[in-house]
XYZ file of C-alpha atoms in Angstrom:
439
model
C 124.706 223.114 8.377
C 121.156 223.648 5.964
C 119.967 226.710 7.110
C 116.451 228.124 5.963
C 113.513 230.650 6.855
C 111.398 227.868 7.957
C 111.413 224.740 9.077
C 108.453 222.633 8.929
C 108.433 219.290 11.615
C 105.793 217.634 9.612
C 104.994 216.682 6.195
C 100.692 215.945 7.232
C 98.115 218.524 6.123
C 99.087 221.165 8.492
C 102.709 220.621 7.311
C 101.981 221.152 3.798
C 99.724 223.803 4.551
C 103.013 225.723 6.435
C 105.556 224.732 3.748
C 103.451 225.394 0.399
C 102.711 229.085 1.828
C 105.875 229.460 3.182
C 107.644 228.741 -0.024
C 104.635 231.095 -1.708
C 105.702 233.583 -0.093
C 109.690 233.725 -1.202
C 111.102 231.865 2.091
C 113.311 228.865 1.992
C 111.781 226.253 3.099
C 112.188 222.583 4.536
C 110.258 219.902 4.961
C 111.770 217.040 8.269
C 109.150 214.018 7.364
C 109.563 210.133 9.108
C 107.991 208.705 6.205
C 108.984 207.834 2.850
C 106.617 210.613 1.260
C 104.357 213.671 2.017
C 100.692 213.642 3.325
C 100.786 212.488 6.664
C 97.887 210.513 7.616
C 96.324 210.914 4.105
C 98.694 209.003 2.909
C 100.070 207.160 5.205
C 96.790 205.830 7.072
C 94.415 206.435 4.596
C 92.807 208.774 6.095
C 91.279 209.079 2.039
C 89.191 212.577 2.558
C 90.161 216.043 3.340
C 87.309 216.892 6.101
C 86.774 220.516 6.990
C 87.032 222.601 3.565
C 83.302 222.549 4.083
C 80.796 223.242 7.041
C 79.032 219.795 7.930
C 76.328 219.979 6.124
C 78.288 220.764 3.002
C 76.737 223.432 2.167
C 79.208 226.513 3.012
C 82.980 226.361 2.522
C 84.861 227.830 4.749
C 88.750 226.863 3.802
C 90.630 228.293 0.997
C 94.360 229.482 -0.252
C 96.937 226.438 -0.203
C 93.529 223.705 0.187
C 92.040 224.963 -3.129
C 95.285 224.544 -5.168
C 95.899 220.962 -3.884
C 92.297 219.827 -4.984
C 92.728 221.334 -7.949
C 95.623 219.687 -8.645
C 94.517 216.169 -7.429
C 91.332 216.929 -10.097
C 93.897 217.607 -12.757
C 95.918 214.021 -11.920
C 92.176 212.274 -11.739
C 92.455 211.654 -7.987
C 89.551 213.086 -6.760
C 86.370 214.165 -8.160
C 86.286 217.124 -5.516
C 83.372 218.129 -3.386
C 81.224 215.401 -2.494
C 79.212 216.228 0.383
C 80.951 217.220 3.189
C 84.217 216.183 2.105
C 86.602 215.933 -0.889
C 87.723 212.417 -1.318
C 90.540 211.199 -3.116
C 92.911 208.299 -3.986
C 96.494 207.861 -2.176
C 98.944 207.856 -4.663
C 97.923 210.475 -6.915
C 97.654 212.586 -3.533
C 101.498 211.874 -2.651
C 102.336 211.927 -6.623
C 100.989 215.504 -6.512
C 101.768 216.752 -3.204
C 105.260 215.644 -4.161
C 105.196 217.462 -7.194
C 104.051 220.840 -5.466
C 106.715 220.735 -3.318
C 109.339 220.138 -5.687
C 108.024 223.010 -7.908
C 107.968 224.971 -5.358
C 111.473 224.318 -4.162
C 111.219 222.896 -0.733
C 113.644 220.588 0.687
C 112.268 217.623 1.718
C 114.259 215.520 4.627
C 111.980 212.140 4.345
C 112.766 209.054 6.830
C 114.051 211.740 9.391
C 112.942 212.398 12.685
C 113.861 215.183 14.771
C 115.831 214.154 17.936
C 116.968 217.518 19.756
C 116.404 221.114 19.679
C 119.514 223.992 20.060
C 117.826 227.188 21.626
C 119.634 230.344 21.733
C 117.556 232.382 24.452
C 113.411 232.503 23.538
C 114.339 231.455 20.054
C 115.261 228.077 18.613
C 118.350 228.298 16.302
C 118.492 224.814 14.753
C 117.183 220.929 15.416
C 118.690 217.974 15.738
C 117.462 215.453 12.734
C 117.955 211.712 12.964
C 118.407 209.705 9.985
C 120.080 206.427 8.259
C 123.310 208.774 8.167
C 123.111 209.832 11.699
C 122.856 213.139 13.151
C 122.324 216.481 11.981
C 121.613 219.777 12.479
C 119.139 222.104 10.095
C 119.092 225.722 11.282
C 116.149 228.113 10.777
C 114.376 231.337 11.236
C 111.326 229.707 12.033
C 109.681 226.560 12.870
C 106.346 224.680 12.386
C 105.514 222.044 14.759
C 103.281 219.868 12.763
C 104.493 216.872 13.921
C 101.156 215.853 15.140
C 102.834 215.125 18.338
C 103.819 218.526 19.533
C 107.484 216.699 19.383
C 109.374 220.411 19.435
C 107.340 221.377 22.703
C 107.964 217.973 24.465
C 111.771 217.708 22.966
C 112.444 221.866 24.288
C 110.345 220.772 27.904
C 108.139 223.107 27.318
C 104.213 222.778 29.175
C 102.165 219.897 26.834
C 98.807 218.448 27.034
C 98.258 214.432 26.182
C 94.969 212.958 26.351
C 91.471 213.389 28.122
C 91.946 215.834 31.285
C 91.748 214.313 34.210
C 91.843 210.815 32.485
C 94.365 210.450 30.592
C 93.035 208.186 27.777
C 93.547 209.195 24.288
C 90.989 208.905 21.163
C 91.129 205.179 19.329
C 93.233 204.782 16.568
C 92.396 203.446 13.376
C 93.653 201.923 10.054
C 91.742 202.386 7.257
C 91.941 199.450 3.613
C 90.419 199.553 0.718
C 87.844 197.441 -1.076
C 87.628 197.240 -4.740
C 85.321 195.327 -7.448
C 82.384 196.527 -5.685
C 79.196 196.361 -7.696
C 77.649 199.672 -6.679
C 73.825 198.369 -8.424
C 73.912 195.160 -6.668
C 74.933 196.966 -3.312
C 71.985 199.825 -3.682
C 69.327 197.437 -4.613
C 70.319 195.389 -1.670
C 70.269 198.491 0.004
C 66.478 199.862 -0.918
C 65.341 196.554 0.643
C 67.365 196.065 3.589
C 66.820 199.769 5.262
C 67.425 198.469 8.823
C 70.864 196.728 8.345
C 72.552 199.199 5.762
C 72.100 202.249 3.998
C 73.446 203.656 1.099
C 73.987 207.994 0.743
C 74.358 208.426 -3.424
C 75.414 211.358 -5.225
C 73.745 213.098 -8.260
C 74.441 211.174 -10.883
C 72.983 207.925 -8.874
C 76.799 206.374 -8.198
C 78.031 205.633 -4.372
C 79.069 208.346 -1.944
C 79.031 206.432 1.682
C 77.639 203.243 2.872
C 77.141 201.954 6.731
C 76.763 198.512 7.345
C 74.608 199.135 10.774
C 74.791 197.730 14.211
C 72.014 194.930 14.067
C 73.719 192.952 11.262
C 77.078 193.907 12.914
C 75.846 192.845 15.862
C 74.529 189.485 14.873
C 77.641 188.588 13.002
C 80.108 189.356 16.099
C 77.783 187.292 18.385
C 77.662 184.326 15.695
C 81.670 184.576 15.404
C 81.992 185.581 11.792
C 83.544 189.305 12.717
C 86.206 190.274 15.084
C 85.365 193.860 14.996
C 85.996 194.328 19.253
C 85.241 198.106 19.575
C 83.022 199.071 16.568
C 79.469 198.396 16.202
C 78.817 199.440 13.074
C 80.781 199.623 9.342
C 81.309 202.973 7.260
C 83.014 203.115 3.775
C 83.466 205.711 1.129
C 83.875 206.229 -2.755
C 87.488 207.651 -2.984
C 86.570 208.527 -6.362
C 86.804 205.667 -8.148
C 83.237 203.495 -9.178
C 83.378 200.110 -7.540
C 86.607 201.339 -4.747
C 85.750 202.189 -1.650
C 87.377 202.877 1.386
C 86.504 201.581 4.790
C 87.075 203.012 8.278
C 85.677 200.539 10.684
C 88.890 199.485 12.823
C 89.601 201.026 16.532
C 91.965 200.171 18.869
C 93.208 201.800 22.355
C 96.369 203.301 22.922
C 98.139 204.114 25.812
C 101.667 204.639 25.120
C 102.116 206.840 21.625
C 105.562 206.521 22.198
C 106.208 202.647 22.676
C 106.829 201.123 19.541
C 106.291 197.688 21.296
C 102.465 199.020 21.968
C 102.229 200.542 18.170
C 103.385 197.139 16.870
C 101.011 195.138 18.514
C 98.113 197.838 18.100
C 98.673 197.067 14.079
C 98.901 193.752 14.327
C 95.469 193.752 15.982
C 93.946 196.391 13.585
C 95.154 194.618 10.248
C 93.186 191.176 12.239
C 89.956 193.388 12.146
C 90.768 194.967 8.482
C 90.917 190.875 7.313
C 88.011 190.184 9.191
C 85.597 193.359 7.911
C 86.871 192.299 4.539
C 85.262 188.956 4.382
C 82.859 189.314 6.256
C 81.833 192.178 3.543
C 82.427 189.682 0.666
C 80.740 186.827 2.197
C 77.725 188.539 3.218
C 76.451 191.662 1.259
C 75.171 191.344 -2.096
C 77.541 193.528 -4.159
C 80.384 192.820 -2.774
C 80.490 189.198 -3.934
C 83.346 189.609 -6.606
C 85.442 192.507 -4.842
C 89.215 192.052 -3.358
C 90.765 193.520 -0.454
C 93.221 196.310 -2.732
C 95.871 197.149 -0.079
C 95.509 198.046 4.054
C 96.951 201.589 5.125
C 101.092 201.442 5.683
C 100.454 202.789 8.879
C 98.153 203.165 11.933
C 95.985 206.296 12.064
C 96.471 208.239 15.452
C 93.456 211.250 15.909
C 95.022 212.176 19.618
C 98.516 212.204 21.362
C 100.274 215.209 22.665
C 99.576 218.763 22.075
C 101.280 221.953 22.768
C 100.323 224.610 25.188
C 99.717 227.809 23.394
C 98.950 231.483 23.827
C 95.600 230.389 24.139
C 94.132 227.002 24.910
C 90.831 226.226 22.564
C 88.120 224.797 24.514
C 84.944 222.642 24.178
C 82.598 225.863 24.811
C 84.544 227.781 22.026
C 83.502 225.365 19.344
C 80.298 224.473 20.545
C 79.352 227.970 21.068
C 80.667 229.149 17.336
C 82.759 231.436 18.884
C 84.343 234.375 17.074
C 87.616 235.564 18.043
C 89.500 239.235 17.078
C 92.458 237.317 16.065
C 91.076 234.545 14.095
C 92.898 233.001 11.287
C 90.859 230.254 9.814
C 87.129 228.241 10.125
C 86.413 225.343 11.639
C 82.315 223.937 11.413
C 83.021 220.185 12.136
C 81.445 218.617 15.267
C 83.559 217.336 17.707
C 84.248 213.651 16.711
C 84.996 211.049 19.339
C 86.480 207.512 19.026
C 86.396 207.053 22.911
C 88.139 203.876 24.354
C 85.270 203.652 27.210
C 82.170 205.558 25.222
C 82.455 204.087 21.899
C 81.953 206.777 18.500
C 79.709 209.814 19.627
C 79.707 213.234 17.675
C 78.637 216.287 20.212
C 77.026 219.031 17.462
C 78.113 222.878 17.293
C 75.352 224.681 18.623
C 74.551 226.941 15.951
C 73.185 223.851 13.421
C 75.301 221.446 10.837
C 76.170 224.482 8.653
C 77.378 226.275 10.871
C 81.478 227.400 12.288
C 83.827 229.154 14.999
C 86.838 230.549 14.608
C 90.256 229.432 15.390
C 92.666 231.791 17.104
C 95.657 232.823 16.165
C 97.001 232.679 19.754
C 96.272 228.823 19.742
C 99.296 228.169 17.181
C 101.542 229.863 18.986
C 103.316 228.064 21.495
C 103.748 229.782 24.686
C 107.425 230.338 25.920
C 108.753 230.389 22.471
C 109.617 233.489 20.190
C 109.623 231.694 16.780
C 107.607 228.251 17.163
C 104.098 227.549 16.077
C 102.104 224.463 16.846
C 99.613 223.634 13.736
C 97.660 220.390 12.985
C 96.398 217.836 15.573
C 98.657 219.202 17.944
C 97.745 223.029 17.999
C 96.744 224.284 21.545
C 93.317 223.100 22.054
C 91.551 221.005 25.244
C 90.718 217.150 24.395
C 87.345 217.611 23.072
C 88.377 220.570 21.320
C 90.669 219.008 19.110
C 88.562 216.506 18.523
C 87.068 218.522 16.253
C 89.716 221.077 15.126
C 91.990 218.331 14.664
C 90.336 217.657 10.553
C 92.355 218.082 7.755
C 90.798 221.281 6.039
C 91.313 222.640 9.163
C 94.646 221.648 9.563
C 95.835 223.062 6.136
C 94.300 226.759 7.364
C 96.374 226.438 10.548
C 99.705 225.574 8.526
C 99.045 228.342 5.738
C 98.283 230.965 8.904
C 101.546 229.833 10.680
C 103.451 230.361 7.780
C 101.902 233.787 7.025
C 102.708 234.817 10.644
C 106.662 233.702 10.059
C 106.443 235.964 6.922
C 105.662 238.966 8.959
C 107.363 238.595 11.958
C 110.614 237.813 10.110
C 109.661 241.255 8.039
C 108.681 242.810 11.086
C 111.483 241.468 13.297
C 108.961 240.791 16.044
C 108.279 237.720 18.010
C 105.235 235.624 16.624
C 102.649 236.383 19.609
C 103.733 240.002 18.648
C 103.112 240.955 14.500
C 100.153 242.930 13.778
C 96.963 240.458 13.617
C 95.630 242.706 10.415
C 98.196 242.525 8.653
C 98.221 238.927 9.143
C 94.404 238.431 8.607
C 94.919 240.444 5.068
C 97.288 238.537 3.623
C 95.795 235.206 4.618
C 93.063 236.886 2.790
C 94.994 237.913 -0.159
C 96.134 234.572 -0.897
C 92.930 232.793 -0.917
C 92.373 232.074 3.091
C 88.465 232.278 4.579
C 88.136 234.013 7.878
């Protein structure tokens, strides 16, 4: 049986985030993945920017440690060009080329095309899980363990307390899947652009070169109603440079889910989204002036999911703690993004932190540490946080602070032999610190 330190559920943001500090740090480390690389929804649904390194307005960053070194690698391979406004975008395979070549420097096992299936628990403690693969079953013992599954799959799996969609409703966020769009003629688009204010706009960077676009709801509108766009719960059109003049990705596609868990549901949820991808596509190419000569470059492997199940933690995050920017004794990373809906009934709406666009509130410590459990932390999209909480937590700056604090906190209590709600928040909070972390 593979034993290690720490085990990471999760190879996403908040995965990496856990398993690049955890293998800093001198543990051994693994990696249990379902797909055939690492980056989670980066990678997987083109999800092409890591949101959250920076306050909304851009101005003021506010994540550091394991998220600096990836961007600075990604510059290195010529996938991103780094901060452009309130993001860093990038391109896909030069994100799993390099996160792939971290963690292989770094030595840390990676168990790809694996799901976890059961958990063995030995008291408060988990000893091992149970990993599923094309050579059947396993077991992979640990110290540790990250649950950055992004469906709080230890929690649920262990029948431990979880949270899954809006209270009292049930509904989860829209999911989403993401293509990209190359060929683009970024002067033909901008000129278009300058004289067509009302139907779409065009956000530029410094040097004069494409940094978003919206195609906006009257000319969206018009085209649904005429039948030349199936676009059924979007009313408007939003693409970005990933770095690249002339490529641009576009997030426009939304479709309901109710059962995460049905792969009937998720089948027919991507057949529908890739129908809208096609549709956006042309409808682009046919009908604004710049994107005469582009071509549809390749639509995300898989479907993006911003909401399932979450775990129940030593504290539960809620909607007044972000939009109040509140501060917390045990905090271990920043968060200033507003909280982001994709609601199935309400449409997009954002709901703005109180203190202004630049900006933050803290994220406790106590929310990645699931409740019940001596050595399990919940990091990612499915930390410990209400519905409309997450929805703004859940970003992927965000989620690499959570996985680099979990990983920090196995370090010491491991060291300290103490269960993780236990280990001295200093200590923690200076050697997050001391390896780069904002708090």
């Amino acid at each position: 049986m593979p034993k290690y330190d720490v085990v990471v559920v999760g190879g996403g943001p908040a995965g990496i985030g856990a398993a690049f500090s955890s293998a800093e740090l001198g543990m051994k480390t693994a990696i249990i993945e379902r797909h055939g690389m690492l980056g989670g929804n980066w990678t997987n649904a083109y999800v092409l920017s890591i949101l959250g390194v920076y306050t909304y307005s851009g101005k003021t960053k506010i994540v550091g440690g394991i998220a600096d070194k990836i961007i600075s690698r990604l510059k290195k391979a010529g996938g991103t060009i780094g901060h452009s406004g309130n993001f860093v975008p990038f391109r896909p395979a030069e994100m799993s080329t390099v996160l792939g070549t971290m963690a292989k420097e770094l030595g840390i096992d990676c168990y790809f095309s694996s799901l976890v299936s059961g958990v063995n628990m030995r008291g408060k403690r988990i000893n091992s899980v149970k990993v599923s693969g094309k050579n059947g079953l396993k077991s992979i013992e640990g110290r540790m363990f990250v649950d950055a599954s992004g469906d709080a799959d230890i929690a649920h799996l262990i029948n431990l307390s979880t949270m899954s969609g809006k209270e009292g409703a049930g509904y989860h966020q829209e999911t989403t899947l993401p293509f990209r769009i190359g060929g683009v003629s970024e002067r033909e688009y901008i000129a278009y652009a300058n004289k067509h204010k009302t139907l779409v706009d065009a956000v530029l960077r410094s040097d004069g070169s494409i940094d978003r676009i919206h195609i906006l709801k009257p000319l969206i509108s018009a085209a649904k109603k005429a039948g030349r766009l199936y676009l059924p719960h979007s009313d408007t059109i939003f693409l970005f440079n990933t770095s690249r003049k002339g490529e641009l990705v576009c997030n426009a596609t939304h479709a309901p889910i109710i059962n995460f868990e049905d792969g009937k549901e998720i089948s027919t949820i991507l057949e529908d989204l890739r129908r809208q991808a096609i549709s956006v596509f042309h409808f682009m190419k046919n009908n604004i002036p710049g994107f005469e000569d582009s071509y549809l470059m390749d639509i995300a492997p898989y479907v993006g999911f911003r909401e399932t199940r979450r775990a129940v933690g030593e504290y539960v995050l809620t909607k007044e703690d972000i939009l109040g920017n509140k501060r917390f004794e045990d905090a271990i990373a920043r968060c200033g993004h507003p909280i982001e809906m994709h609601d199935p009934k309400l449409g997009v709406y954002y709901i703005h932190l109180n203190g202004g666009d630049d900006s933050w509130y803290h994220i406790p410590y106590r929310s990645i540490v699931v409740k019940g459990v001596d050595n399990l932390f919940a990091v990612g999209r499915c930390f410990s946080a209400e519905f409309e909480a997450q929805a703004s937590a859940r970003v992927s700056g965000t989620a690499l602070a959570m996985g680099q604090a979990a990983a920090t906190a196995a370090y010491i209590s491991l060291s300290s032999r103490k269960p993780a709600r236990s280990i001295n928040i200093k200590e923690l909070q200076s050697l997050l610190k001391k390896n780069g972390a904002i708090i």
